[in-house]
């Protein structure tokens, strides 16, 4: 625990709910819990957070962030991160940290649990795509595979089914690179080939190849179990970014965050645990869900994975489309020569038609904001 005032971030997911349950049993006074959400229903988990807060009678606080305040905070937070902000959830994290700082000095968060307990939905999806995809490739004639791929491409651009199938073994070669490494890439290698300008490719030639780095880490794992290799690689790569985000956004609000799931003894324990205790079918964090039976509400135990959703794609299609025009499509942005203008416009057009390119547009907006504010000294309001 801590010698100073202590609280926690509560999303209503299995991990933060488990932390709330344990904390409540260790102190006499109600623990302080903090949640953040957006007005959009698809990005609002407050119902679940309130359910857990009510179960353990916490001193609960919430903040709902309007998109105007979200985007207004971006220049300041880019300065704090000292680089383009990779995750839109960083901004939400700042606002909930700011709320918590009004009440406590230290907060607990659930970072690290996904990497140690196979918490990402993409994990079981990757394993399934690899296993089934290799059989599909081996047993299905090429002409039939081509027909299936054309049929999928013919679905409406805005179709969620089309989006999912185009990332599955029906349309993607079932390899570790395409099914796993590309999960981390906002712009997968195939897209980079058409997006990056010749000048950018020349500058990047000879620099560290992130795919090669990940492959080296993946291959270094002694276990032959695919899940072991994936979780170790997640821990050595993606988790570093999450912890940096956690630290910088909380410190921007003058509060300290701590990560109990990264206690080294707990990590050693979960690493030695059989994989069936982490991922069972589509059930992620299986052992944690079993341990919390009878402690947490059934609605929390059976919840699917929601992550930390931010409706950035919807905002870019709506009243904040002007940010795309200013920071992605403007003459000043395109004149930098980093990207092929036609490829950039294609990404924007497809997003506006209904495909989901929110992370890509977010990255392009942030890169240009960072360039203008930290490199060129513009004051962005």
Short mmCIF file of N, CA and C in Angstrom, two decimals, residues 23-145:
data_model
loop_
_atom_site.label_atom_id
_atom_site.label_comp_id
_atom_site.label_asym_id
_atom_site.label_seq_id
_atom_site.Cartn_x
_atom_site.Cartn_y
_atom_site.Cartn_z
N UNK A 23 -8.21 -3.88 -2.31
CA UNK A 23 -7.96 -2.66 -1.53
C UNK A 23 -9.01 -2.46 -0.45
N UNK A 24 -10.26 -2.72 -0.79
CA UNK A 24 -11.35 -2.51 0.16
C UNK A 24 -11.21 -3.41 1.39
N UNK A 25 -10.60 -4.57 1.19
CA UNK A 25 -10.41 -5.48 2.31
C UNK A 25 -9.21 -5.16 3.17
N UNK A 26 -8.39 -4.21 2.75
CA UNK A 26 -7.17 -3.88 3.48
C UNK A 26 -7.27 -2.61 4.31
N UNK A 27 -8.32 -1.82 4.09
CA UNK A 27 -8.46 -0.56 4.81
C UNK A 27 -9.85 -0.46 5.41
N UNK A 28 -9.97 0.35 6.45
CA UNK A 28 -11.27 0.52 7.11
C UNK A 28 -12.13 1.56 6.41
N UNK A 29 -11.53 2.67 6.02
CA UNK A 29 -12.29 3.75 5.38
C UNK A 29 -12.57 3.40 3.92
N UNK A 30 -13.60 3.99 3.32
CA UNK A 30 -13.88 3.76 1.90
C UNK A 30 -12.69 4.18 1.04
N UNK A 31 -12.31 3.33 0.08
CA UNK A 31 -11.24 3.71 -0.83
C UNK A 31 -11.77 4.73 -1.85
N UNK A 32 -10.88 5.52 -2.38
CA UNK A 32 -11.27 6.53 -3.36
C UNK A 32 -11.02 5.97 -4.77
N UNK A 33 -12.07 5.99 -5.58
CA UNK A 33 -11.97 5.47 -6.94
C UNK A 33 -12.31 6.57 -7.94
N UNK A 34 -11.68 6.47 -9.13
CA UNK A 34 -11.81 7.53 -10.13
C UNK A 34 -12.02 6.92 -11.51
N UNK A 35 -12.98 7.47 -12.24
CA UNK A 35 -13.31 6.96 -13.58
C UNK A 35 -13.42 8.11 -14.57
N UNK A 36 -13.15 7.79 -15.83
CA UNK A 36 -13.25 8.77 -16.91
C UNK A 36 -14.07 8.16 -18.04
N UNK A 37 -14.82 9.01 -18.74
CA UNK A 37 -15.64 8.52 -19.85
C UNK A 37 -15.88 9.66 -20.83
N UNK A 38 -16.54 9.29 -21.91
CA UNK A 38 -16.98 10.26 -22.91
C UNK A 38 -18.49 10.12 -23.06
N UNK A 39 -19.12 11.13 -23.61
CA UNK A 39 -20.58 11.12 -23.71
C UNK A 39 -21.07 10.01 -24.63
N UNK A 40 -20.27 9.65 -25.63
CA UNK A 40 -20.68 8.62 -26.58
C UNK A 40 -20.85 7.28 -25.88
N UNK A 41 -21.93 6.60 -26.17
CA UNK A 41 -22.25 5.35 -25.48
C UNK A 41 -21.16 4.30 -25.67
N UNK A 42 -20.60 4.23 -26.88
CA UNK A 42 -19.60 3.20 -27.16
C UNK A 42 -18.29 3.44 -26.44
N UNK A 43 -18.14 4.60 -25.82
CA UNK A 43 -16.91 4.94 -25.11
C UNK A 43 -17.20 5.31 -23.66
N UNK A 44 -18.21 4.65 -23.09
CA UNK A 44 -18.63 4.99 -21.74
C UNK A 44 -18.81 3.72 -20.92
N UNK A 45 -17.93 3.52 -19.96
CA UNK A 45 -17.98 2.33 -19.10
C UNK A 45 -18.46 2.66 -17.68
N UNK A 46 -19.02 3.84 -17.50
CA UNK A 46 -19.35 4.29 -16.15
C UNK A 46 -20.34 3.36 -15.45
N UNK A 47 -21.22 2.73 -16.21
CA UNK A 47 -22.20 1.84 -15.58
C UNK A 47 -21.50 0.72 -14.81
N UNK A 48 -20.44 0.18 -15.41
CA UNK A 48 -19.72 -0.91 -14.76
C UNK A 48 -18.90 -0.40 -13.58
N UNK A 49 -18.28 0.75 -13.75
CA UNK A 49 -17.51 1.33 -12.65
C UNK A 49 -18.41 1.62 -11.46
N UNK A 50 -19.60 2.13 -11.72
CA UNK A 50 -20.53 2.43 -10.63
C UNK A 50 -21.01 1.16 -9.94
N UNK A 51 -21.16 0.10 -10.71
CA UNK A 51 -21.57 -1.18 -10.14
C UNK A 51 -20.54 -1.67 -9.12
N UNK A 52 -19.26 -1.59 -9.49
CA UNK A 52 -18.19 -2.02 -8.59
C UNK A 52 -18.06 -1.06 -7.41
N UNK A 53 -18.14 0.23 -7.69
CA UNK A 53 -18.05 1.22 -6.61
C UNK A 53 -19.15 1.00 -5.58
N UNK A 54 -20.34 0.66 -6.06
CA UNK A 54 -21.44 0.40 -5.14
C UNK A 54 -21.23 -0.87 -4.34
N UNK A 55 -20.68 -1.91 -4.99
CA UNK A 55 -20.45 -3.19 -4.29
C UNK A 55 -19.49 -2.99 -3.12
N UNK A 56 -18.46 -2.19 -3.31
CA UNK A 56 -17.44 -2.03 -2.26
C UNK A 56 -17.53 -0.69 -1.55
N UNK A 57 -18.61 0.04 -1.81
CA UNK A 57 -18.90 1.30 -1.12
C UNK A 57 -17.70 2.25 -1.15
N UNK A 58 -17.19 2.45 -2.33
CA UNK A 58 -16.03 3.34 -2.46
C UNK A 58 -16.48 4.80 -2.48
N UNK A 59 -15.53 5.67 -2.26
CA UNK A 59 -15.76 7.11 -2.42
C UNK A 59 -15.45 7.41 -3.89
N UNK A 60 -16.50 7.40 -4.70
CA UNK A 60 -16.32 7.34 -6.16
C UNK A 60 -16.44 8.71 -6.80
N UNK A 61 -15.54 8.98 -7.78
CA UNK A 61 -15.52 10.25 -8.49
C UNK A 61 -15.41 9.98 -9.99
N UNK A 62 -16.08 10.80 -10.80
CA UNK A 62 -16.09 10.60 -12.25
C UNK A 62 -15.86 11.92 -12.99
N UNK A 63 -15.34 11.79 -14.20
CA UNK A 63 -15.23 12.95 -15.09
C UNK A 63 -15.60 12.48 -16.50
N UNK A 64 -16.47 13.25 -17.14
CA UNK A 64 -16.82 13.02 -18.54
C UNK A 64 -16.18 14.12 -19.37
N UNK A 65 -15.36 13.72 -20.33
CA UNK A 65 -14.54 14.69 -21.08
C UNK A 65 -15.22 15.06 -22.40
N UNK A 66 -15.60 16.32 -22.58
CA UNK A 66 -16.14 16.75 -23.88
C UNK A 66 -15.03 16.76 -24.93
N UNK A 67 -15.36 16.50 -26.19
CA UNK A 67 -14.31 16.49 -27.22
C UNK A 67 -13.57 17.81 -27.34
N UNK A 68 -14.25 18.93 -27.06
CA UNK A 68 -13.58 20.23 -27.14
C UNK A 68 -12.42 20.31 -26.15
N UNK A 69 -12.65 19.82 -24.92
CA UNK A 69 -11.59 19.84 -23.91
C UNK A 69 -10.51 18.81 -24.24
N UNK A 70 -10.93 17.68 -24.80
CA UNK A 70 -9.99 16.64 -25.20
C UNK A 70 -8.95 17.20 -26.17
N UNK A 71 -9.41 17.83 -27.24
CA UNK A 71 -8.49 18.34 -28.25
C UNK A 71 -7.74 19.58 -27.78
N UNK A 72 -8.37 20.37 -26.91
CA UNK A 72 -7.70 21.56 -26.38
C UNK A 72 -6.49 21.19 -25.54
N UNK A 73 -6.53 20.01 -24.92
CA UNK A 73 -5.42 19.56 -24.06
C UNK A 73 -4.26 18.98 -24.86
N UNK A 74 -4.47 18.66 -26.13
CA UNK A 74 -3.45 17.95 -26.91
C UNK A 74 -2.10 18.65 -26.95
N UNK A 75 -2.02 19.94 -27.29
CA UNK A 75 -0.69 20.58 -27.37
C UNK A 75 0.09 20.48 -26.06
N UNK A 76 -0.58 20.68 -24.94
CA UNK A 76 0.08 20.59 -23.64
C UNK A 76 0.60 19.17 -23.40
N UNK A 77 -0.21 18.17 -23.75
CA UNK A 77 0.17 16.79 -23.47
C UNK A 77 1.25 16.29 -24.41
N UNK A 78 1.26 16.78 -25.64
CA UNK A 78 2.37 16.47 -26.55
C UNK A 78 3.68 17.01 -25.97
N UNK A 79 3.61 18.19 -25.37
CA UNK A 79 4.80 18.76 -24.72
C UNK A 79 5.25 17.86 -23.57
N UNK A 80 4.30 17.37 -22.76
CA UNK A 80 4.65 16.52 -21.62
C UNK A 80 5.24 15.18 -22.09
N UNK A 81 4.71 14.61 -23.16
CA UNK A 81 5.23 13.33 -23.64
C UNK A 81 6.52 13.52 -24.44
N UNK A 82 6.73 14.75 -24.93
CA UNK A 82 7.95 15.07 -25.69
C UNK A 82 8.03 14.25 -26.98
N UNK A 83 6.89 13.82 -27.47
CA UNK A 83 6.81 13.08 -28.71
C UNK A 83 5.34 13.00 -29.12
N UNK A 84 5.06 12.63 -30.36
CA UNK A 84 3.65 12.45 -30.73
C UNK A 84 2.99 11.42 -29.82
N UNK A 85 1.75 11.68 -29.44
CA UNK A 85 1.03 10.81 -28.51
C UNK A 85 0.51 9.60 -29.28
N UNK A 86 0.97 8.42 -28.91
CA UNK A 86 0.61 7.21 -29.65
C UNK A 86 -0.83 6.79 -29.43
N UNK A 87 -1.33 6.98 -28.21
CA UNK A 87 -2.66 6.47 -27.87
C UNK A 87 -3.60 7.61 -27.49
N UNK A 88 -4.78 7.69 -28.11
CA UNK A 88 -5.77 8.68 -27.67
C UNK A 88 -6.14 8.53 -26.20
N UNK A 89 -6.03 7.30 -25.68
CA UNK A 89 -6.37 7.07 -24.28
C UNK A 89 -5.44 7.82 -23.33
N UNK A 90 -4.27 8.26 -23.83
CA UNK A 90 -3.37 9.06 -23.00
C UNK A 90 -4.06 10.33 -22.53
N UNK A 91 -4.86 10.92 -23.39
CA UNK A 91 -5.54 12.16 -23.04
C UNK A 91 -6.59 11.89 -21.96
N UNK A 92 -7.33 10.80 -22.12
CA UNK A 92 -8.30 10.42 -21.09
C UNK A 92 -7.60 10.14 -19.77
N UNK A 93 -6.44 9.50 -19.85
CA UNK A 93 -5.67 9.21 -18.64
C UNK A 93 -5.26 10.50 -17.93
N UNK A 94 -4.92 11.51 -18.69
CA UNK A 94 -4.57 12.80 -18.09
C UNK A 94 -5.76 13.38 -17.33
N UNK A 95 -6.94 13.33 -17.91
CA UNK A 95 -8.10 13.94 -17.27
C UNK A 95 -8.51 13.19 -15.99
N UNK A 96 -8.41 11.86 -15.99
CA UNK A 96 -8.76 11.14 -14.77
C UNK A 96 -7.66 11.32 -13.72
N UNK A 97 -6.41 11.50 -14.15
CA UNK A 97 -5.32 11.80 -13.21
C UNK A 97 -5.53 13.17 -12.58
N UNK A 98 -5.95 14.12 -13.39
CA UNK A 98 -6.23 15.46 -12.90
C UNK A 98 -7.35 15.44 -11.86
N UNK A 99 -8.37 14.64 -12.11
CA UNK A 99 -9.46 14.48 -11.13
C UNK A 99 -8.94 13.86 -9.85
N UNK A 100 -8.16 12.79 -9.96
CA UNK A 100 -7.65 12.10 -8.78
C UNK A 100 -6.73 12.99 -7.95
N UNK A 101 -5.97 13.85 -8.62
CA UNK A 101 -5.02 14.73 -7.91
C UNK A 101 -5.72 15.69 -6.97
N UNK A 102 -7.01 15.91 -7.15
CA UNK A 102 -7.76 16.77 -6.25
C UNK A 102 -8.05 16.07 -4.92
N UNK A 103 -7.81 14.75 -4.87
CA UNK A 103 -8.21 13.98 -3.69
C UNK A 103 -7.08 13.15 -3.08
N UNK A 104 -6.14 12.65 -3.89
CA UNK A 104 -5.10 11.75 -3.40
C UNK A 104 -3.76 12.11 -4.03
N UNK A 105 -2.70 11.49 -3.52
CA UNK A 105 -1.35 11.71 -4.04
C UNK A 105 -0.86 10.56 -4.92
N UNK A 106 -1.43 9.36 -4.69
CA UNK A 106 -0.99 8.16 -5.39
C UNK A 106 -2.21 7.37 -5.85
N UNK A 107 -2.13 6.79 -7.05
CA UNK A 107 -3.21 5.92 -7.54
C UNK A 107 -2.63 4.59 -8.00
N UNK A 108 -3.43 3.55 -7.87
CA UNK A 108 -3.08 2.23 -8.40
C UNK A 108 -3.80 2.03 -9.73
N UNK A 109 -3.12 1.37 -10.67
CA UNK A 109 -3.72 1.09 -11.98
C UNK A 109 -3.46 -0.38 -12.33
N UNK A 110 -4.09 -0.84 -13.39
CA UNK A 110 -4.01 -2.25 -13.76
C UNK A 110 -3.02 -2.56 -14.87
N UNK A 111 -2.15 -1.62 -15.22
CA UNK A 111 -1.18 -1.88 -16.30
C UNK A 111 -0.34 -3.12 -15.99
N UNK A 112 -0.07 -3.89 -17.02
CA UNK A 112 0.75 -5.09 -16.88
C UNK A 112 -0.05 -6.37 -16.79
N UNK A 113 -1.32 -6.28 -16.47
CA UNK A 113 -2.13 -7.49 -16.32
C UNK A 113 -2.40 -8.15 -17.67
N UNK A 114 -2.57 -7.36 -18.71
CA UNK A 114 -2.83 -7.94 -20.03
C UNK A 114 -1.64 -8.73 -20.53
N UNK A 115 -0.45 -8.25 -20.24
CA UNK A 115 0.77 -8.93 -20.68
C UNK A 115 1.06 -10.18 -19.86
N UNK A 116 0.70 -10.19 -18.60
CA UNK A 116 1.01 -11.35 -17.76
C UNK A 116 -0.10 -12.40 -17.77
N UNK A 117 -1.34 -11.98 -18.06
CA UNK A 117 -2.47 -12.91 -17.98
C UNK A 117 -3.23 -13.06 -19.30
N UNK A 118 -2.58 -12.71 -20.40
CA UNK A 118 -3.19 -12.88 -21.73
C UNK A 118 -4.52 -12.16 -21.82
N UNK A 119 -4.48 -10.85 -21.57
CA UNK A 119 -5.72 -10.09 -21.50
C UNK A 119 -6.18 -9.46 -22.79
N UNK A 120 -5.34 -9.43 -23.81
CA UNK A 120 -5.73 -8.77 -25.05
C UNK A 120 -6.60 -9.68 -25.91
N UNK A 121 -7.68 -9.11 -26.45
CA UNK A 121 -8.52 -9.88 -27.35
C UNK A 121 -7.77 -10.32 -28.59
N UNK A 122 -6.79 -9.52 -29.00
CA UNK A 122 -6.00 -9.86 -30.18
C UNK A 122 -5.16 -11.12 -29.98
N UNK A 123 -4.92 -11.49 -28.71
CA UNK A 123 -4.08 -12.65 -28.44
C UNK A 123 -4.75 -13.94 -28.91
N UNK A 124 -5.98 -14.18 -28.42
CA UNK A 124 -6.65 -15.41 -28.85
C UNK A 124 -7.00 -15.36 -30.33
N UNK A 125 -7.28 -14.16 -30.85
CA UNK A 125 -7.60 -14.02 -32.27
C UNK A 125 -6.39 -14.39 -33.13
N UNK A 126 -5.21 -13.94 -32.70
CA UNK A 126 -3.99 -14.26 -33.43
C UNK A 126 -3.73 -15.76 -33.42
N UNK A 127 -3.84 -16.38 -32.26
CA UNK A 127 -3.61 -17.82 -32.16
C UNK A 127 -4.60 -18.59 -33.04
N UNK A 128 -5.86 -18.16 -33.02
CA UNK A 128 -6.88 -18.82 -33.82
C UNK A 128 -6.62 -18.64 -35.31
N UNK A 129 -6.28 -17.42 -35.71
CA UNK A 129 -6.01 -17.15 -37.13
C UNK A 129 -4.82 -17.94 -37.64
N UNK A 130 -3.80 -18.06 -36.80
CA UNK A 130 -2.61 -18.82 -37.20
C UNK A 130 -2.94 -20.30 -37.36
N UNK A 131 -3.64 -20.84 -36.37
CA UNK A 131 -3.93 -22.28 -36.38
C UNK A 131 -4.87 -22.65 -37.54
N UNK A 132 -5.98 -21.95 -37.64
CA UNK A 132 -6.96 -22.27 -38.68
C UNK A 132 -6.46 -21.81 -40.05
N UNK A 133 -5.79 -20.65 -40.07
CA UNK A 133 -5.34 -20.10 -41.34
C UNK A 133 -4.35 -20.99 -42.07
N UNK A 134 -3.45 -21.61 -41.33
CA UNK A 134 -2.47 -22.47 -41.97
C UNK A 134 -3.14 -23.70 -42.59
N UNK A 135 -4.18 -24.21 -41.92
CA UNK A 135 -4.94 -25.33 -42.50
C UNK A 135 -5.72 -24.87 -43.73
N UNK A 136 -6.31 -23.71 -43.62
CA UNK A 136 -7.09 -23.16 -44.74
C UNK A 136 -6.21 -22.97 -45.97
N UNK A 137 -5.02 -22.43 -45.77
CA UNK A 137 -4.09 -22.21 -46.88
C UNK A 137 -3.67 -23.54 -47.51
N UNK A 138 -3.45 -24.55 -46.65
CA UNK A 138 -2.96 -25.83 -47.14
C UNK A 138 -4.03 -26.64 -47.87
N UNK A 139 -5.28 -26.52 -47.43
CA UNK A 139 -6.34 -27.39 -47.93
C UNK A 139 -7.25 -26.76 -48.97
N UNK A 140 -7.19 -25.43 -49.11
CA UNK A 140 -8.12 -24.74 -50.02
C UNK A 140 -7.39 -24.30 -51.28
N UNK A 141 -7.90 -24.69 -52.46
CA UNK A 141 -7.25 -24.28 -53.71
C UNK A 141 -7.17 -22.76 -53.85
N UNK A 142 -6.14 -22.30 -54.54
CA UNK A 142 -5.90 -20.86 -54.70
C UNK A 142 -7.11 -20.15 -55.32
N UNK A 143 -7.75 -20.75 -56.34
CA UNK A 143 -8.85 -20.07 -57.02
C UNK A 143 -10.03 -19.83 -56.07
N UNK A 144 -10.25 -20.77 -55.15
CA UNK A 144 -11.33 -20.59 -54.18
C UNK A 144 -10.96 -19.51 -53.18
N UNK A 145 -9.69 -19.49 -52.75
CA UNK A 145 -9.25 -18.45 -51.81
C UNK A 145 -9.39 -17.07 -52.45
#
